[in-house]
Coordinates of C-alpha atoms in Angstrom, one line a residue:
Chain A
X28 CA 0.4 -34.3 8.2
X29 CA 4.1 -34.5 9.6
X30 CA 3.9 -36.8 12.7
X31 CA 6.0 -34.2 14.3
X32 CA 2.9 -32.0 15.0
X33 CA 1.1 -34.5 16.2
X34 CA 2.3 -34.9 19.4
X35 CA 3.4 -31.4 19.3
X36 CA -0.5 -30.9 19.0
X37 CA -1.2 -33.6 22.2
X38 CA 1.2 -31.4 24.2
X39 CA 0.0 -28.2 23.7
X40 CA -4.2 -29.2 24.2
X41 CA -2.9 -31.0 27.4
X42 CA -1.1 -27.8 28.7
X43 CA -4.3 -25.7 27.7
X44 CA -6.3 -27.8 29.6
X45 CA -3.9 -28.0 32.4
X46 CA -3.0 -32.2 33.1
X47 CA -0.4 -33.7 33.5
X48 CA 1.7 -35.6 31.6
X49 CA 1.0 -38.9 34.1
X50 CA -2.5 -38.3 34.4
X51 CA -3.3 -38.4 30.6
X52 CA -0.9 -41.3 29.9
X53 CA -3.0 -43.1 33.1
X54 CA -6.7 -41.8 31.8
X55 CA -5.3 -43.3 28.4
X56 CA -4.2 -46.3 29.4
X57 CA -1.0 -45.7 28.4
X58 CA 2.8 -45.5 30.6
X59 CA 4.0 -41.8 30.9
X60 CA 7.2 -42.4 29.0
X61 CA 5.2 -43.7 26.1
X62 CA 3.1 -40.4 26.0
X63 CA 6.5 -38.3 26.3
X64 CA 8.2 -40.1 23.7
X65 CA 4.8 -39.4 21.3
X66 CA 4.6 -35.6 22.8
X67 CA 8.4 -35.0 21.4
X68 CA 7.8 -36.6 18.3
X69 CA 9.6 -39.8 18.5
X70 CA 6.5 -42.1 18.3
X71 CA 3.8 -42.0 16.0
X72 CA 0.5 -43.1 17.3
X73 CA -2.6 -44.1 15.1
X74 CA -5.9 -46.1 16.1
X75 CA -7.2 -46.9 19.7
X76 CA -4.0 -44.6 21.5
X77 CA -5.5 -41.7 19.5
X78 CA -8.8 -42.1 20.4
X79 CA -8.3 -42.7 23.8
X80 CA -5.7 -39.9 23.9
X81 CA -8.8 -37.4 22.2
X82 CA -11.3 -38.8 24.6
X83 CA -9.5 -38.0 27.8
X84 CA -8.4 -34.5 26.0
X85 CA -12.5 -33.9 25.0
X86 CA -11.5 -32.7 21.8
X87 CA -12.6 -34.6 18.3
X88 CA -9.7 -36.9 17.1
X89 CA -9.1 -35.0 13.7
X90 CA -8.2 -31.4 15.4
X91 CA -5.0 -33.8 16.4
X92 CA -4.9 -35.7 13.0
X93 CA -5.5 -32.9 11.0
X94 CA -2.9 -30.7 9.1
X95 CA -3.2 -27.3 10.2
X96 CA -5.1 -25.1 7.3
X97 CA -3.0 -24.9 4.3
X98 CA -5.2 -21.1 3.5
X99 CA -4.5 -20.0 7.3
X100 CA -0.6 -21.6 6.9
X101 CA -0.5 -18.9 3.7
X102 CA -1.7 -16.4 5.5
X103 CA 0.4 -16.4 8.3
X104 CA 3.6 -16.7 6.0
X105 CA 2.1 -13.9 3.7
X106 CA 2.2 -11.8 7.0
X107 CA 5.5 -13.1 8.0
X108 CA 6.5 -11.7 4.8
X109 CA 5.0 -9.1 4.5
X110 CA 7.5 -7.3 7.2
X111 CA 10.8 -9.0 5.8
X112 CA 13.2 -6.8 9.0
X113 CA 11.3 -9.1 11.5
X114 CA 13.0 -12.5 10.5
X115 CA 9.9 -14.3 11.4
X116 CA 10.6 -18.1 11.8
X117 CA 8.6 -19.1 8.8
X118 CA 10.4 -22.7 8.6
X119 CA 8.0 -23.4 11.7
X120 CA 5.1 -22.0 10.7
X121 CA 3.0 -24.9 11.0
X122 CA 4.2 -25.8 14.3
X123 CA 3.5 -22.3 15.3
X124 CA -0.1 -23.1 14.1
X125 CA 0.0 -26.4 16.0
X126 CA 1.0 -24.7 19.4
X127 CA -1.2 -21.5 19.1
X128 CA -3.9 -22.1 17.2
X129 CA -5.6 -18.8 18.1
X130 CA -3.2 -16.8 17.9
X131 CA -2.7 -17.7 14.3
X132 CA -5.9 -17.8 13.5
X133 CA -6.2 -13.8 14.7
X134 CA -2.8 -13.2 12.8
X135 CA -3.9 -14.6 9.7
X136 CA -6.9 -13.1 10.1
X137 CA -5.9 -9.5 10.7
X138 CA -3.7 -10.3 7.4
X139 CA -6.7 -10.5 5.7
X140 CA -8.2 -7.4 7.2
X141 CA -5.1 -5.2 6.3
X142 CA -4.5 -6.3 3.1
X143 CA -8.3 -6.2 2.3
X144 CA -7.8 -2.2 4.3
X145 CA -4.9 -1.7 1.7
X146 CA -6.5 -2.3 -1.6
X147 CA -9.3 0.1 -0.5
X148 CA -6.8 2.8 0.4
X149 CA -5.1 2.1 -3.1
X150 CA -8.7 1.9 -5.0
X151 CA -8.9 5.4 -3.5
X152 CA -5.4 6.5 -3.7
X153 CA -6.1 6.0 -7.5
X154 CA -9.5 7.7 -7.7
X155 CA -7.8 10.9 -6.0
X156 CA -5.0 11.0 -8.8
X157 CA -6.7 9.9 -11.9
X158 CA -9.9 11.7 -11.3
X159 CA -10.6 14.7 -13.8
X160 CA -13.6 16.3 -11.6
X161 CA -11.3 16.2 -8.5
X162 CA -8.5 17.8 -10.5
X163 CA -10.8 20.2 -12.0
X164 CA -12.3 20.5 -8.8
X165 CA -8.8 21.8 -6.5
X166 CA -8.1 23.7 -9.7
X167 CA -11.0 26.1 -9.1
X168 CA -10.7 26.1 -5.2
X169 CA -7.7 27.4 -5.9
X170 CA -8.7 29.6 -7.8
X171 CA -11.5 30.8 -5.1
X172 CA -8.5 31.7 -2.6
X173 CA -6.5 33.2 -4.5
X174 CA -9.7 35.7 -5.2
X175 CA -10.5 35.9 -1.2
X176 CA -6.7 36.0 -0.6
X177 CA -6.2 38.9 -2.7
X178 CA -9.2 40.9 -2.2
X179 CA -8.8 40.1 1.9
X180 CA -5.1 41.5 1.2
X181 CA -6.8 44.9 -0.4
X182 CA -9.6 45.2 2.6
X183 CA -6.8 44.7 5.5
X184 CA -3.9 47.0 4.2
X185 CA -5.8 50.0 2.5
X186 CA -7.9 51.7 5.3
X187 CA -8.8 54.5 2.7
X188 CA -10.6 53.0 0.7
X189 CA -13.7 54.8 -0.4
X190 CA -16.5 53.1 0.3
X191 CA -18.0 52.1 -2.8
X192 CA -14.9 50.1 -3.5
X193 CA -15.2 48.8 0.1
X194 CA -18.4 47.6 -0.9
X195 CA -17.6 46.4 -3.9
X196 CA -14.6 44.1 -2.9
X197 CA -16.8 42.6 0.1
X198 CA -19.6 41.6 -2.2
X199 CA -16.8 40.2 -4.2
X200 CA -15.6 38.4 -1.1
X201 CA -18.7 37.0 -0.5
X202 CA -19.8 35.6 -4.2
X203 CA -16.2 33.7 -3.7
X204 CA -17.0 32.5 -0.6
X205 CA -20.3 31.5 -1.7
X206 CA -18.3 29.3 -4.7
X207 CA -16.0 27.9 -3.2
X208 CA -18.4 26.2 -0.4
X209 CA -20.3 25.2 -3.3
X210 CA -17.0 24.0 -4.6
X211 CA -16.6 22.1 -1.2
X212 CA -20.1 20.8 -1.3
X213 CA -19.9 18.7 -5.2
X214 CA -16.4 17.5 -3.9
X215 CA -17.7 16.2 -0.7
X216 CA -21.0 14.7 -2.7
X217 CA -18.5 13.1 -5.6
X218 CA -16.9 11.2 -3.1
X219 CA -20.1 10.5 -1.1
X220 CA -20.9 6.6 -1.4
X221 CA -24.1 6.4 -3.3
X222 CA -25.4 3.9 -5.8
X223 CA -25.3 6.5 -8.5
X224 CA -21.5 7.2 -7.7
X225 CA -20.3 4.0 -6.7
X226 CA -17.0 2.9 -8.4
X227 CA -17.0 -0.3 -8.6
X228 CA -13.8 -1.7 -10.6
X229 CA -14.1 -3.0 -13.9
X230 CA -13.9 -6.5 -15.0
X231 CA -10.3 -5.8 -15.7
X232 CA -9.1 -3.8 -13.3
X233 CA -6.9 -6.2 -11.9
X234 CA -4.7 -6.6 -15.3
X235 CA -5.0 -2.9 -16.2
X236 CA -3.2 -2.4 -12.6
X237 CA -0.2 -5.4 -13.6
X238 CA 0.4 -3.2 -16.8
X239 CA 0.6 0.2 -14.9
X240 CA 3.1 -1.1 -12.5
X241 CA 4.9 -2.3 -15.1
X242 CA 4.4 1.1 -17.7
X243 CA 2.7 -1.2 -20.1
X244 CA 5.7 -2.9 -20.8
X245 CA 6.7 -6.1 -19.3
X246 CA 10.2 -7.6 -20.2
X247 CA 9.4 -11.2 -19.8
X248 CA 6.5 -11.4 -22.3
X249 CA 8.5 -9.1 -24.8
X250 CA 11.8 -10.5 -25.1
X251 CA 11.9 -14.1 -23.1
X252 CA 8.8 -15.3 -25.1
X253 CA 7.2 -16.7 -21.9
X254 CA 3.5 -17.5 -22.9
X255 CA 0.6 -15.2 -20.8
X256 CA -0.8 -17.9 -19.0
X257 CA 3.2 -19.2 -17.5
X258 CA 3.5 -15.8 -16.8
X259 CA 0.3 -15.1 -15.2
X260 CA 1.0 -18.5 -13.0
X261 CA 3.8 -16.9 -11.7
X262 CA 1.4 -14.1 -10.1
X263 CA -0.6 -14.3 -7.2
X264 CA -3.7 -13.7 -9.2
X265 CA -7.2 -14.0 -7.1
X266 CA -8.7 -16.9 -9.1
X267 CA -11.9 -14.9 -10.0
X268 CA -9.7 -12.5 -11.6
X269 CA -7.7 -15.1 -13.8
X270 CA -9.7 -15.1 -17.1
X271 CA -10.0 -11.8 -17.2
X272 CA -6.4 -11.0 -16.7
X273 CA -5.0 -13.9 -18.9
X274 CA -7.6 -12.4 -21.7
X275 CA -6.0 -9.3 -21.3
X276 CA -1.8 -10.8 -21.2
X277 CA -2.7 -12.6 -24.5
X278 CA -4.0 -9.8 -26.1
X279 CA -0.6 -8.0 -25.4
X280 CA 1.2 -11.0 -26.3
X281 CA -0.4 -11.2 -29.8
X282 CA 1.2 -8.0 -30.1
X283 CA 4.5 -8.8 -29.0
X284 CA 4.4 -12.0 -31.7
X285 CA 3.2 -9.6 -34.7
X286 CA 4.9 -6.9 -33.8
X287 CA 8.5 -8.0 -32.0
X288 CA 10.0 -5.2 -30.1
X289 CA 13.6 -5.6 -31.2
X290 CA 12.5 -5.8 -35.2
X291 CA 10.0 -3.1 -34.3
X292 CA 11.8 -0.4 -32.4
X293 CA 14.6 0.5 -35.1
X294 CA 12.3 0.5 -37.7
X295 CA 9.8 2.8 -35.3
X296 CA 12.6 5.4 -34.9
X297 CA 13.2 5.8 -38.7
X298 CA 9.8 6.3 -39.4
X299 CA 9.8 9.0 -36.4
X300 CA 7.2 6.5 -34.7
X301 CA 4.5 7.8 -37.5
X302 CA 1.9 5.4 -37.0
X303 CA 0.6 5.9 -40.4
X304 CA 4.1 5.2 -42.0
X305 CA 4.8 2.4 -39.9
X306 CA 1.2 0.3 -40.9
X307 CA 2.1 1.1 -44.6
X308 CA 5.9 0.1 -44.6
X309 CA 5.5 -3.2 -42.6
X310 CA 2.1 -3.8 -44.2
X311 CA 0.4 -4.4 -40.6
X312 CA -2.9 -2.9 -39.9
X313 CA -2.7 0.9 -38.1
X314 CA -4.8 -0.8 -35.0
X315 CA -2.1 -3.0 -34.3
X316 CA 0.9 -0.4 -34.9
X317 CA -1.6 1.8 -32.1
X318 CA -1.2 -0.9 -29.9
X319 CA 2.4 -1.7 -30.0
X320 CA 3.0 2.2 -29.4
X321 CA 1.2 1.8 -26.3
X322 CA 3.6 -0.9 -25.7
X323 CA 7.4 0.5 -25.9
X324 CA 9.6 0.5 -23.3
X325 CA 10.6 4.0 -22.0
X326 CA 13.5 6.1 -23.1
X327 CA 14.0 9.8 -23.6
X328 CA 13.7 9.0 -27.3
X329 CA 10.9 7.0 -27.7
X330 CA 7.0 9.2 -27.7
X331 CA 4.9 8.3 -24.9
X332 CA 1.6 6.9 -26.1
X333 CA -1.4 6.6 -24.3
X334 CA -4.4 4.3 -25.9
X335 CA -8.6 3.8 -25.4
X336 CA -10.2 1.7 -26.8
X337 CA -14.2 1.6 -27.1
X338 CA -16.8 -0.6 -28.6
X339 CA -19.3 0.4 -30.9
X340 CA -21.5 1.8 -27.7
X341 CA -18.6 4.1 -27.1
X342 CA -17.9 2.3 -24.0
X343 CA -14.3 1.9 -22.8
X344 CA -13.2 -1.6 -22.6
X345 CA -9.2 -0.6 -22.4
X346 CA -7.1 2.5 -21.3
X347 CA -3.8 3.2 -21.0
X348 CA -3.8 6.9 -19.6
X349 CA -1.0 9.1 -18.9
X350 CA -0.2 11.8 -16.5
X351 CA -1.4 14.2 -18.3
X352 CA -4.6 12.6 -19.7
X353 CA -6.7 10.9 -17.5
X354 CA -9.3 8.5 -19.2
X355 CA -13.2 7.3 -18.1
X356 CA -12.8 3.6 -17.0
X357 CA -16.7 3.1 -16.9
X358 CA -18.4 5.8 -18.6
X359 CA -18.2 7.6 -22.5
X360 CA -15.7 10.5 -22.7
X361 CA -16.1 14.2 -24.5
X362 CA -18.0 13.1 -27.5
X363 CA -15.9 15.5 -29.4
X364 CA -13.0 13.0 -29.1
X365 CA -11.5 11.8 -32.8
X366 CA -12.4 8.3 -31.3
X367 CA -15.8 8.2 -31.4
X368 CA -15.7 10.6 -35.0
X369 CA -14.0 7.3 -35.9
X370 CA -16.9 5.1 -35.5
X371 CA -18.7 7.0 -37.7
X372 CA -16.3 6.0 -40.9
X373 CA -14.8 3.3 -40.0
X374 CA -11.6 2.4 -41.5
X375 CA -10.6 5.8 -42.9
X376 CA -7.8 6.8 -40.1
X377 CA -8.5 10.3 -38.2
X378 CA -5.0 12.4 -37.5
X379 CA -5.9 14.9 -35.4
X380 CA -4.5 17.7 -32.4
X381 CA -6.9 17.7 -29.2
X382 CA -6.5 20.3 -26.7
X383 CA -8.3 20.0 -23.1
X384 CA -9.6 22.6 -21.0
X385 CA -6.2 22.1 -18.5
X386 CA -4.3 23.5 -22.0
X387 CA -2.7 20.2 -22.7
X388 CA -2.1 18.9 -26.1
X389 CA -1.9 16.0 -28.0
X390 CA -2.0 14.2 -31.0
X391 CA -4.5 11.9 -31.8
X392 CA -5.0 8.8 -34.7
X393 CA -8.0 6.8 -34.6
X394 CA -9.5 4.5 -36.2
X395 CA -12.4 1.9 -36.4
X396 CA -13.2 -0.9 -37.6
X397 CA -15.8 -4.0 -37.5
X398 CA -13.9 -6.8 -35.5
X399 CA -16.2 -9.6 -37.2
X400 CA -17.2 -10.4 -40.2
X401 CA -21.0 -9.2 -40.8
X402 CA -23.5 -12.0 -39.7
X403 CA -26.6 -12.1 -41.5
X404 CA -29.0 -10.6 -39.5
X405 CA -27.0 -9.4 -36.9
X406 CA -25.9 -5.9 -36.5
X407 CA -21.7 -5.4 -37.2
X408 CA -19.8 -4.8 -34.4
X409 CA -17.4 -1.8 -34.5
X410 CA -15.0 -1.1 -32.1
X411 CA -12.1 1.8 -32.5
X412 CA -8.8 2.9 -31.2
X413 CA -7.4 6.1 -30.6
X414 CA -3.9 6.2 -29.7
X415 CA -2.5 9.7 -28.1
X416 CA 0.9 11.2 -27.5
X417 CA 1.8 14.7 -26.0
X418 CA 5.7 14.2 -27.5
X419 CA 4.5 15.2 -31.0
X420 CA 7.1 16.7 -31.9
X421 CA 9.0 14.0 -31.9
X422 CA 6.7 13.0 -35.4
X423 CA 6.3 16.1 -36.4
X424 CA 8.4 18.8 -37.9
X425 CA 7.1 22.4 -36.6
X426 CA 5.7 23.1 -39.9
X427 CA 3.7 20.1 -39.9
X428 CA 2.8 20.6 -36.0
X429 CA 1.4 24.3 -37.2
X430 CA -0.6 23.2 -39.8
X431 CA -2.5 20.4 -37.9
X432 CA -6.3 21.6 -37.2
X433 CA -6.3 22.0 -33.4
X434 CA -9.8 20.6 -31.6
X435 CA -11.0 21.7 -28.6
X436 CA -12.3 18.9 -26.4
X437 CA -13.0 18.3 -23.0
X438 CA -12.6 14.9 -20.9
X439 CA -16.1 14.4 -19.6
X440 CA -18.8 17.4 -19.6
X441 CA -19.3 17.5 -15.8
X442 CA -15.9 18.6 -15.8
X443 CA -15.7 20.8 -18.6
X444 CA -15.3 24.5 -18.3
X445 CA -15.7 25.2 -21.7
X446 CA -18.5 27.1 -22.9
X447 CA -21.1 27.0 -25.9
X448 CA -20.5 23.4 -26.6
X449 CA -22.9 21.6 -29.1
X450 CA -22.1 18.6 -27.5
X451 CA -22.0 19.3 -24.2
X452 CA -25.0 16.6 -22.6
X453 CA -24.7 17.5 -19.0
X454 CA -24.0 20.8 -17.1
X455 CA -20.6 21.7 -15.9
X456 CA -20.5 20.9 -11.9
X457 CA -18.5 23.5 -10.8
X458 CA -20.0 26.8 -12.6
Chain B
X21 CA 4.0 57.5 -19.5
X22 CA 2.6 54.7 -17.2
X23 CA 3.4 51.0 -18.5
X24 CA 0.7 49.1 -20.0
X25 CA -0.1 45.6 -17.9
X26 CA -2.4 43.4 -19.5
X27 CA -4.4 40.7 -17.6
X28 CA -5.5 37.4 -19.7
X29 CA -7.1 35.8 -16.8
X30 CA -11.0 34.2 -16.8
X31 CA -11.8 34.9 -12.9
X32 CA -13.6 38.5 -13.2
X33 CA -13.1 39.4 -9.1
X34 CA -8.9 38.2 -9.5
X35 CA -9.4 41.1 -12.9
X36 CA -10.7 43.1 -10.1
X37 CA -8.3 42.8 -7.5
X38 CA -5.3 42.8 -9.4
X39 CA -6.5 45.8 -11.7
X40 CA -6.9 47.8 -8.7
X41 CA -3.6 46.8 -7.3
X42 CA -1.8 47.9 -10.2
X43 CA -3.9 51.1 -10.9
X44 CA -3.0 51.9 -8.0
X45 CA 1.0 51.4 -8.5
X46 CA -0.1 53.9 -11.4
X47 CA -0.2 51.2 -14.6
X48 CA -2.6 51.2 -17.0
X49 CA -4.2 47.9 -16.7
X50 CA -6.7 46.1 -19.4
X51 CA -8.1 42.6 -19.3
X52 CA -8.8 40.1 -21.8
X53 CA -10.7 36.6 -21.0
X54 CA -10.3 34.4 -23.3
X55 CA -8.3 32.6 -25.4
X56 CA -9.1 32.8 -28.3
X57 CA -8.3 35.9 -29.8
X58 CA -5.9 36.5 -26.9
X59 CA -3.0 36.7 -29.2
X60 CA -4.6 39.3 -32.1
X61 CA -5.1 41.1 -28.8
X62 CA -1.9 41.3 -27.6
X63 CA -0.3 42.1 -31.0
X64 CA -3.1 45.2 -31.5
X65 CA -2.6 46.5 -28.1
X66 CA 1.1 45.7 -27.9
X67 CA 1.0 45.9 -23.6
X68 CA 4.6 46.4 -21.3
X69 CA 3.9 42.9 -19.8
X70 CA 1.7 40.2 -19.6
X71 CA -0.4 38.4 -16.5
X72 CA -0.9 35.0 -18.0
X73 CA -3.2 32.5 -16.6
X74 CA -2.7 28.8 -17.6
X75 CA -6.2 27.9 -17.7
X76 CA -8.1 29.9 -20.1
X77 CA -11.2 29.2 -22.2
X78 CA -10.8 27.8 -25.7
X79 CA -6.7 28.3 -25.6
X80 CA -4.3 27.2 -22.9
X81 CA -2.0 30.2 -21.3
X82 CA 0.9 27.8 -22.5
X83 CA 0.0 27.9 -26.1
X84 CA -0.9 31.8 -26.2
X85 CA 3.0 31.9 -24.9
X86 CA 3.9 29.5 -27.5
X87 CA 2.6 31.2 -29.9
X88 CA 3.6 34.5 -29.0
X89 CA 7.2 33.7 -28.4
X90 CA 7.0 32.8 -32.2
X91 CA 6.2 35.7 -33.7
X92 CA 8.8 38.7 -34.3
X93 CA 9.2 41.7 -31.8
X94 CA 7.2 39.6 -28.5
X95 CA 10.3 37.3 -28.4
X96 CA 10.8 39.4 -25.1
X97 CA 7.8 40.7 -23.8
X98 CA 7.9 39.9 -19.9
X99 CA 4.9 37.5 -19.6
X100 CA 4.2 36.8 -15.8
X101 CA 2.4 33.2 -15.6
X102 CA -0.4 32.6 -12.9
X103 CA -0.9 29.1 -12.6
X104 CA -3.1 27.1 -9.5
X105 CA -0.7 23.9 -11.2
X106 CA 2.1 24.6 -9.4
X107 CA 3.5 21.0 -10.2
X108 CA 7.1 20.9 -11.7
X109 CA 6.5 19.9 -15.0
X110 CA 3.9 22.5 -15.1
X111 CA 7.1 25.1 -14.5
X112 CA 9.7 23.4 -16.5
X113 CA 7.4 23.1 -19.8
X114 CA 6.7 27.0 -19.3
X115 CA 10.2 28.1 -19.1
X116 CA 10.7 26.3 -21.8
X117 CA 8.2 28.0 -23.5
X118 CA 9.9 31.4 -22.5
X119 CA 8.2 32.6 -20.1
X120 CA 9.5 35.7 -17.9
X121 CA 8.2 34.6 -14.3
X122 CA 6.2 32.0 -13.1
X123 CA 3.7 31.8 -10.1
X124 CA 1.6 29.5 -8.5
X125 CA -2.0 30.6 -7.0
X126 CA -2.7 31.7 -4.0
X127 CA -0.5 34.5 -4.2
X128 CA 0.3 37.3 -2.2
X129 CA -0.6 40.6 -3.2
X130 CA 2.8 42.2 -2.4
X131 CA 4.6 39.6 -4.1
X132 CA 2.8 40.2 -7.5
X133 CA 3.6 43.7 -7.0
X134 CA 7.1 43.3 -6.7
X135 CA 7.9 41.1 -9.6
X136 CA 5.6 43.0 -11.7
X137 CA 8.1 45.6 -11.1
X138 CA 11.1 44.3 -11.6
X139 CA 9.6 42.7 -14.5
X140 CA 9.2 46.5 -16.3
X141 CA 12.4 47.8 -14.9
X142 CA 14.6 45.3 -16.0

C-alpha cells in the first residue's frame, strides 16, 4: 500500500470522529507537526506510532495499513467507466476509497446491482426476440384484432343490417375475443417464472453471446492468428465461465487453422459456396466445410449460414441462428428437421429445402457422424450438423432450386400451426 | 359482370368479414384456406385479384406468389398481401416477389376497400 494513503487514511478517521489534529498527536504521544507531516504524506510511520495512532482512533491498526480492496477499487473504476462524459478522476481512485470509504463501498456496490439488473434485462431482451412461441404468439393476436377490428368496423357503420347477420358477426366477435384472451393468458403463463419454464442459460451461453456480437466472425482469431486462450485473456470473462468459453474459441480456431479464411473464401465463391463441392475439392470432411460457412465474414456476396449442432440425444449443444430462424437452446426442435433424419444414416449427407409455418425457406445439408471411435462395450456416440441458409440462390440455379423436394417443418410443436402432423408430440398452444 | 376477388386466408371470421364487405361493393367473392392446392385453385378459377395472406397452412403466401408470378398469363394478376409481419424485409422480399399491394394487419375496413378498387380499375 502507497504510504500516501496512509496518512490520507489517519486524516480522514480523525475528521469522522471529530479531534483535532493536537489532541491525537498529544493522546499519541507524538508533537502535532509530526502527525501533520504523516497526515500529508511526507512521513511514513510503522510500529509503536501506528498502534498508538489506531488506539487513540479505536479503530484496528490494519483498516490504516491495509490497501483499500483491489475487487471494490475495480468496481468503482468499472463505474467510473462505465459513464465515460463524466471524466471521473479515476487516477485517485484509491484515495477516493481512502477518504470515503462508504461511499465507495455503496458506489461499487450499486455497480454491481446495475450491471447484475442489466444482464437480466438483456437475458430477457433476448428471450423476447429469439422466442418462436412469442413470435407465433403476437402473430395470432394480431390476427385476433384484425378479426374484432373488422367485424367492430361492420357492426358500427352498417345500421341495416338484418339481424341474422347482426347476430352472426357478434357471435363472431365474441369467439375472437374469447381467443385472443386465451392468447393473452399462454403468453402471460410462458413468461410466468416456474420451475417448468425457467430459462436458465446454458453452459455456454456466455461464448455463444461473444460470437453473436461479433456475427460469428471474429477478425483477430481469423487473420492475426492470436491463439483462443490470448484472446480470451483479453476479455473480461467471469472465471466460472472461462472453460467453457475457451472450449468453445478453440473449437472455432481449429476451424480457422484447417480451413483459413483467405485460402478458403476464393475457392468458396467458385464453388458457389456448395458445401458438397467444397468437402470434395479440398478433400476436407462436409462437417468441417458446415462449420466454416457458419464462420464467413459478411458481404452482399457471401450466403448467410446459420448452424445446430446436436448429439446423438438430439439435444443442442451449439447454434448459430439467424433472423429468420430462431433455434431451441435447451430443448429438441421439429423432429421433422433433416438433422435429426441425419442421425439415423450417419455419414450419407442430407440436401434438403425446409419450409416453416412463418413461410420462410431454406436450404438445409446435414450430416452425422460418430465423433469416437467405437469402444468395446460402449455405445457410439453420434452427433450431427445441419447447416442452413435462406440465400440459396446464391448455390443454386432456379432449375435446380425447383427441383429440390420442399419439407414442411415446424420449429418446436407448441408452436406449430400446422395440422395432421405424424410427428407432432405436443399440442399446438395457441389453437 | 362483377369482378371475381378471391380470399386465400386461414382465419374463417376475417373470410367472413371481408366477404361481406366486398359482396357488398357487389364482387363475387370465394375463399380458399390453404396452401396447398392454392395455386391449382387460382389457375382453375382464374379470379380478378387476389387477397393473400402470408401465413398459410402447408405453403407460405410468399411462395404461392412466387410461384404464381412464374407461370404465364398471372404475371399480372393484382395480388393484395395481408401480412400481421409488417417488418421491412417482410415488404421488400414481397415486392420482390411481385406483389401488387401490400398490407399489414389490423387494417381498416375502408382502406381494404379502397385499394381493392383501385386494384380492379387500374
Amino acid at each position: 500500500m502507497p504510504r500516501t494513503l496512509l496518512g490520507t487514511r489517519i486524516r480522514e478517521n480523525r475528521r469522522s470522529k471529530k479531534i483535532s489534529q493536537a489532541a491525537l498527536a498529544k493522546s499519541a504521544g507524538i508533537s502535532a507537526s509530526y502527525l501533520n507531516l504523516i497526515e500529508h504524506n511526507r512521513r511514513g510511520i510503522g510500529g509503536k506510532t501506528l498502534l498508538a495512532l489506531a488506539r487513540v482512533l479505536e479503530i484496528d491498526p490494519r483498516e490504516l495499513t491495509e490497501g483499500a480492496d483491489q475487487a471494490l477499487i475495480d468496481r468503482v473504476n468499472q463505474s467510473a467507466a462505465s459513464t465515460p462524459s463524466i471524466n471521473c478522476e479515476t487516477s485517485r481512485t484509491e484515495e477516493f476509497i481512502a477518504r470515503f470509504p462508504g461511499f465507495a463501498r455503496l458506489i461499487g456496490r450499486q455497480f454491481e446491482q446495475s450491471a447484475a439488473q442489466g444482464e437480466t434485462l438483456q437475458a430477457m431482451s433476448d428471450q423476447m426476440n429469439n422466442d418462436p412461441f412469442f413470435s407465433e404468439a403476437m402473430h395470432l393476436m394480431l390476427s385476433n384484432i384484425t378479426t374484432i377490428k373488422s367485424t367492430a368496423e361492420i357492426l358500427s357503420d352498417d345500421q341495416t343490417l338484418p339481424d341474422t347477420l347482426k347476430g352472426k358477426f357478434l357471435n363472431n366477435l365474441l369467439d375472437e375475443a374469447n381467443r385472443l384472451a386465451q392468447t393473452a393468458e399462454d403468453i402471460l403463463q410462458h413468461f410466468e417464472p416456474s420451475p417448468e419454464n425457467n430459462t436458465q442459460t446454458s453452459d455456454n451461453a456466455t461464448a455463444e453471446a461473444l460470437l453473436e456480437q461479433h456475427d460469428f466472425y471474429i477478425d483477430d482469431l481469423e487473420k492475426n492468428g492470436t491463439s483462443a486462450q490470448v484472446y480470451m485473456d483479453t476479455l473480461s470473462i467471469p472465471d466460472e465461465e472461462q472453460p467453457e468459453t475457451l472450449k468453445t474459441l478453440e473449437r472455432y480456431t481449429e476451424i480457422t487453422k484447417m480451413l483459413p479464411i483467405q485460402a478458403f473464401l476464393p475457392i468458396a465463391q467458385k464453388l458457389q459456396f456448395n458445401p458438397i463441392a467444397l468437402s470434395q475439392d479440398l478433400n476436407i470432411p462436409l462437417t468441417l466445410i458446415l462449420k466454416r460457412l457458419a464462420h464467413m465474414p459478411r458481404a452482399d456476396d457471401i450466403p448467410r449460414f446459420g448452424i445446430m449442432e446436436c448429439d446423438g440425444s438430439g439435444a443442442v449443444i451449439f447454434r448459430k441462428k439467424l433472423p429468420t430462424l430462431s433455434l431451441p437452446r435447451f430443448s429438441g426442435a421439429c423432429p421433422l428437421w433433416p438433422i435429426y433424419r441425419s442421425l439415423s444414416q450417419p455419414y450419407q449427407p442430407i440436401k434438403a429445402f425446409i419450409n416453416t409455418p412463418t413461410g420462410e425457406r431454406f436450404l438445409t445439408y446435414s450430416l452425422a457422424q460418430y465423433d469416437e471411435p467405437n469402444a468395446i462395450g460402449m455405445p457410439a456416440r453420434a452427433s450431427a450438423v445441419m447447416a442452413f441458409t435462406p440465400d440459396y440462390d446464391m448455390l443454386l440455379t432456379k432449375p435446380q432450386i425447383a427441383s429440390q423436394p420442399n419439407l414442411a417443418v415446424g420449429l418446436q410443436c407448441p408452436v406449430c400451426p400446422r395440422d395432421n402432423c405424424a410427428a407432432r408430440r405436443s399440442k399446438y398452444l395457441l389453437q | 359482370m362483377a369482378k371475381s376477388v378471391l380470399l386465400v386466408e386461414d382465419e374463417p371470421f376475417i373470410i367472413e368479414a371481408l366477404s361481406f364487405l366486398l359482396t357488398r361493393e357487389g364482387l363475387n367473392v370465394s375463399a380458399f384456406m390453404d396452401g396447398d392446392g392454392c395455386v391449382e385453385h387460382i389457375q382453375k378459377t382464374n379470379p380478378d385479384l387476389i387477397v393473400l395472406d402470408m401465413m398459410l397452412p402447408n405453403k407460405s403466401g410468399m411462395q404461392i406468389l412466387e410461384e404464381l408470378r412464374a407461370i404465364e398469363g398471372f404475371a399480372d394478376l393484382p395480388v393484395l398481401m395481408l401480412t400481421a409481419k409488417g417488418q421491412k424485409k417482410d415488404r421488400t422480399a414481397a415486392e420482390e416477389a411481385g406483389v401488387s399491394l401490400f398490407m399489414t394487419k389490423p387494417f381498416s375496413n375502408k382502406e381494404i376497400i379502397r385499394n381493392i378498387h383501385t386494384l380492379l380499375s387500374a
